């Protein structure tokens, strides 16, 4: 209820501040029997680590995950999995100044209004470090989905004015480029653009796209818990996201029905759609086509230009933010989008298992 | 869990199909003591009624709400409020044909995949009539918010290529124009565009914008239950919405930090923001500025052109949908967006009341 | 959250006051495909009707249920089932006096303290009529459980000092005796005892026992959502219940481990227990034996003797309650206990379907 | 949903197995501003430590709690509080034998049926060590309640046949006696009884009573989330509890209405009750009197006598359990009952803050 939990049947609860002792997540409802070791999670966490490239902050965060419970002899036991990521490199001294004023574009002011005060070290709970817990849990969700034949893949779609060209799509480039773009040419252009931003003490927004393949039809619920509604919440809950699209997304508002409708057709004795404007969801329920969504991220609010703001004494002041900040949040957010999508889809797959009486009778009376 | 409930403290559960006996909603957690009569709800329901204008279906739906519980001597009692809206004008014969095939852009196929069969009369539970329950509950949420000094107002922002001009904004026009546009010139152009769509047996998408004024700072939670995340789910759960924006929305992905950050400043001894690119939410918590969001609706999928699809026997077929269908869903969806926003904001306001120890001690020890 | 909903996957929301227009329940999450007609529900509702015997109030309540949604062509569709029971026989004039004071043993005072005022007609929401919604929903849960081979049966175990003799157990007597005792001799004694209570303007407490047969092992969760914990909440949420026992119940506190432990043994190549002191639950999870629970009901608080209390002006007063009141709540509560048990067990059975990875892979990849 | 979370507004999630690396709890929704340090929690954890007396197991568990998040400069921040208790003294070798068979009275068999296998070391998640997380969270709830003037106190009421004499009640004895009885004479008798049990390789059940003082009237909800229903779940979710009573509890089933009703009367211009048979709850809502409940614990199932059971190969076997086991669970469970009660009451107090419109308008418009 206080908002640090997500999901119903596969339910995660994250905790931790940027400069506390550690961050972590508890996963309740993970099915028993999944082979799991720390390395399965670590490879996901490594994708959101800072300090890897010229366009990211030189901060070092070890982000090494430890499994504290819920796994026995290499397999999940069905009981809560507690994951812990110690905070190792934080120096609170870096942040002492920002205790006294409200950084534009950050949650400093709103946290004070909500809670009366705030842990100002590195943004506290509002730091992007909070997503480490999401990614750790999402790694497990992704591994489970893979067992069901479902794959989730996110990548950078655009940074500022630079868009990828889908005809150049190289999957491997997602992990190898500094921008997480699956198009090396676009990656170069975007990197150049970001360097220019950095020179100008400025930052850039961008777009992450995510595709779910192997999705069975029939997943999701008709009204408030539509699959796309839950995905929308999942994605919008990532700090810095200001818009979410499913399928054709905002283009639908200028489209006509004759363009937007996806025709059904038979293929290999299966019902498929000839196009996928809907992005894999009709009426809140998966239609068997790939699920496609996009998240629009705002530019990093921590810029090094002089900015106007207010201090805690209620005086107008000019400030210059210091420290180590990425000029764009998108590359490190790619894995976060992927993980939030995986968590949402898995939860819906689990909920779907009791949608029909025949599923229950098959389960409890397998011989009938 | 099966997705027909929304909200935590102010929790609604809707039920009903397009052509069943009735639709309705149960509201649990409405504070006691709110003056309430059917007419408070009816004026909201009347805004989503069809058949009022040349650009909407000539169907007649009485949509008269009855309060069955939770109100005593004109005031809410704190116990569940059950609202019932009888279905009066549905003729199931109109829809018998669509039982046999999957309408493109509709949930026919996905319902069959989820549940094994479907109530095909008028789309059953996936019909836009489902939103009647949301609107009835939202009317109560809006009335409560008004008591707190908070107002929610939605209007049509665009239909197809026709956008309103904010400099022509007339609030009264929202209720008086056929398109629910607050700009009479745009309304005329959009109406003409829609008539053209109808002549071409086609339909159009559009955008609804919603503004919350009087919002206190500090409402919402930091992580998964960010105010904008919950709003995003609320809006995306409305059938036909394919994208949601908060504040500058999509535009942030091509913006720079120096453009997107809102400077804080003092005004009348209060902290305000000089601009509102953020749309009233920072870090998931309201910042005291107006909350601004936009919903992108796809074109009505029921068009009268010949379309390709598949029938229940697994054969490719060509179909022509008949019946009475609006060429655009946006005007009738305006009040739905407004109501889903009100429900979300009210729930967050109620949750916020226990955010600080001092709130609890003030409440339980008023004399201290 | 405001407490009118119960269950997670099979979730019910009840509404309605004793003297409002109607009572009802919405069931969300009922699996699709269950044959269902009003009569399936009516037979359960008829079991809690008053006015059938000499030891119950002569009030007449028609309690005829109407299915408003969620059923199509005789089967549940997987969408919410809305059930409505009109209030037909209530005369508010009967109750006008009790508006002015707080009846001992009733919720008049506590409702006023919580909500600031109350619907005083017949107890409003705190009336036992509130259980009609539970029973209507429980009838559906029971029908579903029967499809899974699980049967729930409740009966009166004792009334005042009169206990049934289990060696006289006749199942049919549950429905045919006035007390719902499965022992006709005990029924006669209990009836005589109740008549004496009535003559003395007094009332009696009693015990309902409930047995679940056909229960698979492995249902329930280990920590807070133990099957017996959820059953305990379910039963204690019935008005007038003041104690709940599972298996040997209270007796365990004076027992020794050597007496209380149930030995496991092989039977027909299956693991069974030689005894069932545990009442079918070990560590919160069903063990395959019958689930056995007991609910202790307090005496009807509405007695016709002179009682001391306080009126709304804060004066000590003596009152004599009038009206039509059963001398014991137990016989009509039997079906309520049965229904709350069925709802709890079914919800746990549905949740269990995703407890293991192999269940998910079997479900989503049936060919593997 | 998988059952390791409890509460709505003050929500806890526990994790950890008996012999894993650590146990812990995440508390989400703790109001900001509460002074909190590890010692506040440690004093509660020390009350459930084993090895303190002659009647408890000589195992040593350090159970030192560490606060990992949610506290800044000595105060809670409103964000999740993560508490960690390392497991230091567990030797898995002690338990290797029990991997092969199902201990009577334990959850070995049911865990295998639910999850397909189990962490058999010390009972894994079904160990009483699981309650450490509950107690750590309950310590915080208790501290918050104290700020509201509400105190929760539990003590041992009986062990086997030995009951305390309420006329000998000494509060200090709860913490000083080996049995946690507030009556030193009874403590001596109970200790003698337990030593006899130990000599006979047997164990004993017992009863814990809990009293909540300072409770405001009006807390709790009318239907499923009755305060006593939620308390009942809270208590029954503690391993080894088989029965729960509120107020007069099971005695009500043989009582008459004239005995059981509590008369209201005026006292110091306040409404009070002359008696408290109801145990402080009427219609699910607190009535201002002390809340009184009792939990009946079964005898420790680990006894050293020869017992019959079944091994994993499906053979009947005789076993003798070894290791270190308390002859009664009650003394160490006293603080668990106290903590589960505190968690439940606090959550209800927080939920109550939005029960009336006037509460909302007072909160959001303090000037009116």
mmCIF file of C-alpha atoms in Angstrom, chain D residues 110-367:
data_model
loop_
_atom_site.group_PDB
_atom_site.id
_atom_site.type_symbol
_atom_site.label_atom_id
_atom_site.label_comp_id
_atom_site.label_asym_id
_atom_site.label_seq_id
_atom_site.Cartn_x
_atom_site.Cartn_y
_atom_site.Cartn_z
ATOM 1 C CA UNK D 110 2.789 -30.594 3.601
ATOM 2 C CA UNK D 111 5.755 -28.575 2.274
ATOM 3 C CA UNK D 112 6.728 -31.507 0.072
ATOM 4 C CA UNK D 113 3.171 -31.765 -1.241
ATOM 5 C CA UNK D 114 2.973 -28.053 -1.917
ATOM 6 C CA UNK D 115 6.399 -27.289 -3.359
ATOM 7 C CA UNK D 116 7.701 -30.694 -4.504
ATOM 8 C CA UNK D 117 10.634 -30.606 -2.072
ATOM 9 C CA UNK D 118 11.706 -28.668 0.982
ATOM 10 C CA UNK D 119 14.572 -27.013 2.768
ATOM 11 C CA UNK D 120 14.678 -29.572 5.554
ATOM 12 C CA UNK D 121 17.332 -27.843 7.650
ATOM 13 C CA UNK D 122 15.652 -26.988 10.945
ATOM 14 C CA UNK D 123 12.245 -26.859 9.317
ATOM 15 C CA UNK D 124 13.300 -24.232 6.797
ATOM 16 C CA UNK D 125 10.628 -21.606 6.389
ATOM 17 C CA UNK D 126 8.222 -23.484 8.694
ATOM 18 C CA UNK D 127 10.595 -23.097 11.632
ATOM 19 C CA UNK D 128 9.543 -20.947 14.563
ATOM 20 C CA UNK D 129 12.569 -18.833 13.672
ATOM 21 C CA UNK D 130 10.334 -17.337 10.986
ATOM 22 C CA UNK D 131 8.673 -15.324 13.736
ATOM 23 C CA UNK D 132 11.846 -13.259 14.256
ATOM 24 C CA UNK D 133 10.797 -11.041 11.361
ATOM 25 C CA UNK D 134 7.323 -10.609 12.837
ATOM 26 C CA UNK D 135 8.770 -9.599 16.168
ATOM 27 C CA UNK D 136 11.209 -7.128 14.625
ATOM 28 C CA UNK D 137 8.357 -5.449 12.766
ATOM 29 C CA UNK D 138 6.070 -5.669 15.761
ATOM 30 C CA UNK D 139 8.601 -3.797 17.870
ATOM 31 C CA UNK D 140 8.209 -0.827 15.539
ATOM 32 C CA UNK D 141 4.422 -1.130 15.541
ATOM 33 C CA UNK D 142 4.449 -1.196 19.339
ATOM 34 C CA UNK D 143 6.598 1.909 19.473
ATOM 35 C CA UNK D 144 4.194 3.715 17.157
ATOM 36 C CA UNK D 145 1.167 2.615 19.150
ATOM 37 C CA UNK D 146 2.777 3.917 22.328
ATOM 38 C CA UNK D 147 2.904 7.344 20.665
ATOM 39 C CA UNK D 148 -0.879 7.037 20.227
ATOM 40 C CA UNK D 149 -1.409 6.045 23.854
ATOM 41 C CA UNK D 150 -2.038 2.381 23.048
ATOM 42 C CA UNK D 151 -0.221 -0.423 24.872
ATOM 43 C CA UNK D 152 -0.135 -4.101 23.989
ATOM 44 C CA UNK D 153 0.819 -6.654 26.631
ATOM 45 C CA UNK D 154 0.874 -10.451 26.306
ATOM 46 C CA UNK D 155 1.682 -13.084 28.880
ATOM 47 C CA UNK D 156 1.381 -16.793 29.478
ATOM 48 C CA UNK D 157 -2.088 -17.649 30.773
ATOM 49 C CA UNK D 158 -1.599 -21.365 31.215
ATOM 50 C CA UNK D 159 0.770 -24.237 30.533
ATOM 51 C CA UNK D 160 -0.787 -27.660 30.452
ATOM 52 C CA UNK D 161 -3.042 -27.836 33.512
ATOM 53 C CA UNK D 162 -1.420 -24.881 35.308
ATOM 54 C CA UNK D 163 -3.313 -21.564 35.029
ATOM 55 C CA UNK D 164 -2.295 -18.206 36.402
ATOM 56 C CA UNK D 165 -4.386 -16.671 39.150
ATOM 57 C CA UNK D 166 -5.348 -13.185 37.962
ATOM 58 C CA UNK D 167 -5.472 -11.993 41.570
ATOM 59 C CA UNK D 168 -1.707 -12.654 41.739
ATOM 60 C CA UNK D 169 -1.011 -10.646 38.568
ATOM 61 C CA UNK D 170 2.450 -9.026 38.605
ATOM 62 C CA UNK D 171 3.271 -7.329 35.360
ATOM 63 C CA UNK D 172 7.028 -7.420 35.921
ATOM 64 C CA UNK D 173 6.965 -11.176 36.241
ATOM 65 C CA UNK D 174 6.127 -11.502 32.540
ATOM 66 C CA UNK D 175 9.699 -10.595 31.688
ATOM 67 C CA UNK D 176 11.369 -12.215 34.692
ATOM 68 C CA UNK D 177 9.789 -15.662 34.892
ATOM 69 C CA UNK D 178 10.929 -18.582 32.734
ATOM 70 C CA UNK D 179 7.336 -19.201 31.658
ATOM 71 C CA UNK D 180 6.455 -15.526 31.054
ATOM 72 C CA UNK D 181 3.651 -15.970 33.544
ATOM 73 C CA UNK D 182 2.696 -12.842 35.507
ATOM 74 C CA UNK D 183 2.174 -15.004 38.582
ATOM 75 C CA UNK D 184 5.258 -16.420 40.284
ATOM 76 C CA UNK D 185 3.432 -19.244 42.025
ATOM 77 C CA UNK D 186 1.948 -20.472 38.798
ATOM 78 C CA UNK D 187 5.342 -20.088 37.163
ATOM 79 C CA UNK D 188 6.856 -22.452 39.663
ATOM 80 C CA UNK D 189 4.136 -25.032 39.197
ATOM 81 C CA UNK D 190 4.305 -24.767 35.434
ATOM 82 C CA UNK D 191 8.089 -25.096 35.471
ATOM 83 C CA UNK D 192 7.800 -28.245 37.550
ATOM 84 C CA UNK D 193 5.201 -29.582 35.149
ATOM 85 C CA UNK D 194 7.441 -28.896 32.184
ATOM 86 C CA UNK D 195 10.412 -30.609 33.785
ATOM 87 C CA UNK D 196 8.221 -33.649 34.250
ATOM 88 C CA UNK D 197 7.243 -33.462 30.581
ATOM 89 C CA UNK D 198 10.921 -33.296 29.619
ATOM 90 C CA UNK D 199 11.724 -36.308 31.765
ATOM 91 C CA UNK D 200 8.955 -38.187 29.987
ATOM 92 C CA UNK D 201 10.325 -37.098 26.601
ATOM 93 C CA UNK D 202 7.068 -35.252 26.124
ATOM 94 C CA UNK D 203 5.887 -31.687 25.626
ATOM 95 C CA UNK D 204 3.006 -29.458 26.678
ATOM 96 C CA UNK D 205 0.554 -26.988 25.178
ATOM 97 C CA UNK D 206 -0.476 -23.694 26.709
ATOM 98 C CA UNK D 207 -2.319 -20.414 26.341
ATOM 99 C CA UNK D 208 -1.123 -16.866 25.723
ATOM 100 C CA UNK D 209 -3.394 -13.964 26.598
ATOM 101 C CA UNK D 210 -2.987 -10.482 25.171
ATOM 102 C CA UNK D 211 -4.513 -7.199 26.341
ATOM 103 C CA UNK D 212 -4.601 -3.913 24.432
ATOM 104 C CA UNK D 213 -5.168 -0.877 26.627
ATOM 105 C CA UNK D 214 -5.779 2.725 25.634
ATOM 106 C CA UNK D 215 -7.710 1.632 22.578
ATOM 107 C CA UNK D 216 -9.917 4.354 21.082
ATOM 108 C CA UNK D 217 -13.460 3.364 20.098
ATOM 109 C CA UNK D 218 -14.221 3.196 16.382
ATOM 110 C CA UNK D 219 -11.243 1.197 15.067
ATOM 111 C CA UNK D 220 -11.865 -1.685 12.648
ATOM 112 C CA UNK D 221 -14.258 -2.306 9.802
ATOM 113 C CA UNK D 222 -17.742 -3.784 9.780
ATOM 114 C CA UNK D 223 -17.658 -6.855 7.557
ATOM 115 C CA UNK D 224 -14.681 -8.997 6.509
ATOM 116 C CA UNK D 225 -12.006 -6.758 8.001
ATOM 117 C CA UNK D 226 -13.507 -6.761 11.460
ATOM 118 C CA UNK D 227 -10.811 -5.935 13.969
ATOM 119 C CA UNK D 228 -11.331 -9.287 15.678
ATOM 120 C CA UNK D 229 -11.314 -11.129 12.340
ATOM 121 C CA UNK D 230 -7.968 -9.603 11.441
ATOM 122 C CA UNK D 231 -6.639 -10.320 14.923
ATOM 123 C CA UNK D 232 -7.823 -13.879 14.571
ATOM 124 C CA UNK D 233 -5.892 -14.308 11.335
ATOM 125 C CA UNK D 234 -2.852 -12.619 12.829
ATOM 126 C CA UNK D 235 -2.810 -14.982 15.791
ATOM 127 C CA UNK D 236 -3.764 -18.163 13.958
ATOM 128 C CA UNK D 237 -0.956 -17.492 11.495
ATOM 129 C CA UNK D 238 1.547 -18.129 14.302
ATOM 130 C CA UNK D 239 2.744 -21.705 13.989
ATOM 131 C CA UNK D 240 1.258 -24.083 16.601
ATOM 132 C CA UNK D 241 -1.820 -21.959 17.373
ATOM 133 C CA UNK D 242 -4.975 -24.045 17.005
ATOM 134 C CA UNK D 243 -7.632 -21.798 18.563
ATOM 135 C CA UNK D 244 -8.261 -18.105 19.111
ATOM 136 C CA UNK D 245 -10.655 -16.416 21.507
ATOM 137 C CA UNK D 246 -11.829 -12.816 21.787
ATOM 138 C CA UNK D 247 -13.205 -11.615 25.131
ATOM 139 C CA UNK D 248 -15.145 -14.398 26.791
ATOM 140 C CA UNK D 249 -14.279 -16.531 23.771
ATOM 141 C CA UNK D 250 -15.479 -20.072 23.761
ATOM 142 C CA UNK D 251 -17.440 -19.523 26.968
ATOM 143 C CA UNK D 252 -20.000 -17.537 24.975
ATOM 144 C CA UNK D 253 -21.387 -20.677 23.382
ATOM 145 C CA UNK D 254 -22.807 -21.825 26.704
ATOM 146 C CA UNK D 255 -23.719 -18.348 27.964
ATOM 147 C CA UNK D 256 -27.080 -16.585 27.872
ATOM 148 C CA UNK D 257 -27.661 -13.166 26.380
ATOM 149 C CA UNK D 258 -28.502 -11.695 29.746
ATOM 150 C CA UNK D 259 -25.060 -12.760 30.990
ATOM 151 C CA UNK D 260 -23.059 -11.985 27.885
ATOM 152 C CA UNK D 261 -24.313 -8.485 26.980
ATOM 153 C CA UNK D 262 -22.187 -5.621 28.315
ATOM 154 C CA UNK D 263 -24.294 -2.749 29.620
ATOM 155 C CA UNK D 264 -23.297 0.743 28.532
ATOM 156 C CA UNK D 265 -23.139 3.451 31.147
ATOM 157 C CA UNK D 266 -21.916 7.025 31.524
ATOM 158 C CA UNK D 267 -18.645 7.590 33.373
ATOM 159 C CA UNK D 268 -16.921 10.982 33.554
ATOM 160 C CA UNK D 269 -19.191 12.116 30.714
ATOM 161 C CA UNK D 270 -17.969 9.282 28.566
ATOM 162 C CA UNK D 271 -19.726 6.149 27.389
ATOM 163 C CA UNK D 272 -18.143 3.070 28.896
ATOM 164 C CA UNK D 273 -19.222 -0.537 29.406
ATOM 165 C CA UNK D 274 -19.849 -1.969 32.860
ATOM 166 C CA UNK D 275 -18.378 -5.329 31.852
ATOM 167 C CA UNK D 276 -16.211 -6.504 28.973
ATOM 168 C CA UNK D 277 -17.438 -9.914 27.876
ATOM 169 C CA UNK D 278 -17.016 -8.717 24.307
ATOM 170 C CA UNK D 279 -13.267 -8.224 24.720
ATOM 171 C CA UNK D 280 -13.345 -4.681 23.377
ATOM 172 C CA UNK D 281 -14.907 -5.325 19.977
ATOM 173 C CA UNK D 282 -18.548 -4.984 18.914
ATOM 174 C CA UNK D 283 -19.514 -5.620 15.306
ATOM 175 C CA UNK D 284 -15.847 -5.757 14.361
ATOM 176 C CA UNK D 285 -15.129 -2.253 15.681
ATOM 177 C CA UNK D 286 -13.355 -1.381 18.920
ATOM 178 C CA UNK D 287 -15.701 -0.192 21.665
ATOM 179 C CA UNK D 288 -13.157 1.642 23.826
ATOM 180 C CA UNK D 289 -12.718 -1.164 26.357
ATOM 181 C CA UNK D 290 -9.533 -3.224 26.524
ATOM 182 C CA UNK D 291 -9.120 -5.676 23.691
ATOM 183 C CA UNK D 292 -8.582 -9.148 25.114
ATOM 184 C CA UNK D 293 -7.631 -12.242 23.162
ATOM 185 C CA UNK D 294 -6.212 -15.680 23.830
ATOM 186 C CA UNK D 295 -4.186 -18.017 21.656
ATOM 187 C CA UNK D 296 -4.136 -21.771 22.293
ATOM 188 C CA UNK D 297 -0.825 -23.366 21.381
ATOM 189 C CA UNK D 298 -0.390 -27.045 20.719
ATOM 190 C CA UNK D 299 2.429 -28.983 22.425
ATOM 191 C CA UNK D 300 5.819 -28.834 20.736
ATOM 192 C CA UNK D 301 5.621 -31.568 18.106
ATOM 193 C CA UNK D 302 9.329 -32.433 18.408
ATOM 194 C CA UNK D 303 9.319 -34.955 21.231
ATOM 195 C CA UNK D 304 12.024 -37.510 21.972
ATOM 196 C CA UNK D 305 9.745 -40.542 22.244
ATOM 197 C CA UNK D 306 9.656 -43.128 19.512
ATOM 198 C CA UNK D 307 7.054 -42.133 16.932
ATOM 199 C CA UNK D 308 5.528 -43.791 13.882
ATOM 200 C CA UNK D 309 5.769 -42.071 10.544
ATOM 201 C CA UNK D 310 6.548 -42.506 6.854
ATOM 202 C CA UNK D 311 9.797 -41.935 5.014
ATOM 203 C CA UNK D 312 10.307 -40.428 1.564
ATOM 204 C CA UNK D 313 10.402 -43.883 -0.009
ATOM 205 C CA UNK D 314 6.867 -44.460 1.230
ATOM 206 C CA UNK D 315 7.745 -46.906 3.977
ATOM 207 C CA UNK D 316 6.376 -46.989 7.516
ATOM 208 C CA UNK D 317 9.214 -46.249 9.937
ATOM 209 C CA UNK D 318 9.749 -45.582 13.625
ATOM 210 C CA UNK D 319 11.759 -42.503 14.447
ATOM 211 C CA UNK D 320 13.232 -40.762 17.452
ATOM 212 C CA UNK D 321 13.703 -37.054 16.969
ATOM 213 C CA UNK D 322 16.964 -35.635 18.287
ATOM 214 C CA UNK D 323 18.223 -32.120 18.710
ATOM 215 C CA UNK D 324 17.348 -29.224 20.967
ATOM 216 C CA UNK D 325 13.661 -28.490 21.427
ATOM 217 C CA UNK D 326 11.661 -26.532 23.962
ATOM 218 C CA UNK D 327 9.107 -28.618 25.880
ATOM 219 C CA UNK D 328 6.568 -25.854 25.335
ATOM 220 C CA UNK D 329 6.440 -23.076 22.742
ATOM 221 C CA UNK D 330 4.376 -20.680 24.809
ATOM 222 C CA UNK D 331 6.993 -18.592 26.697
ATOM 223 C CA UNK D 332 8.846 -17.671 23.520
ATOM 224 C CA UNK D 333 5.556 -17.149 21.670
ATOM 225 C CA UNK D 334 4.329 -14.504 24.117
ATOM 226 C CA UNK D 335 6.182 -11.718 22.341
ATOM 227 C CA UNK D 336 5.034 -13.041 18.967
ATOM 228 C CA UNK D 337 1.383 -12.798 20.000
ATOM 229 C CA UNK D 338 2.033 -9.316 21.355
ATOM 230 C CA UNK D 339 3.681 -8.237 18.089
ATOM 231 C CA UNK D 340 1.043 -9.689 15.768
ATOM 232 C CA UNK D 341 -1.599 -7.922 17.846
ATOM 233 C CA UNK D 342 0.293 -4.639 17.662
ATOM 234 C CA UNK D 343 0.699 -4.923 13.876
ATOM 235 C CA UNK D 344 -3.015 -5.574 13.428
ATOM 236 C CA UNK D 345 -4.185 -2.795 15.714
ATOM 237 C CA UNK D 346 -1.812 -0.226 14.212
ATOM 238 C CA UNK D 347 -2.906 -1.050 10.679
ATOM 239 C CA UNK D 348 -6.547 -0.590 11.677
ATOM 240 C CA UNK D 349 -5.762 2.722 13.376
ATOM 241 C CA UNK D 350 -4.129 3.999 10.196
ATOM 242 C CA UNK D 351 -7.004 2.819 8.000
ATOM 243 C CA UNK D 352 -9.488 4.564 10.265
ATOM 244 C CA UNK D 353 -8.043 8.000 9.493
ATOM 245 C CA UNK D 354 -10.121 8.355 6.325
ATOM 246 C CA UNK D 355 -13.385 6.913 7.651
ATOM 247 C CA UNK D 356 -15.252 10.224 7.651
ATOM 248 C CA UNK D 357 -15.453 13.145 5.268
ATOM 249 C CA UNK D 358 -14.768 15.531 8.134
ATOM 250 C CA UNK D 359 -11.431 13.780 8.742
ATOM 251 C CA UNK D 360 -10.439 14.500 5.137
ATOM 252 C CA UNK D 361 -11.582 18.086 5.178
ATOM 253 C CA UNK D 362 -9.872 18.702 8.529
ATOM 254 C CA UNK D 363 -6.685 17.229 7.121
ATOM 255 C CA UNK D 364 -6.598 18.985 3.778
ATOM 256 C CA UNK D 365 -8.182 22.272 4.874
ATOM 257 C CA UNK D 366 -6.854 22.770 8.375
ATOM 258 C CA UNK D 367 -7.952 26.401 8.380
#
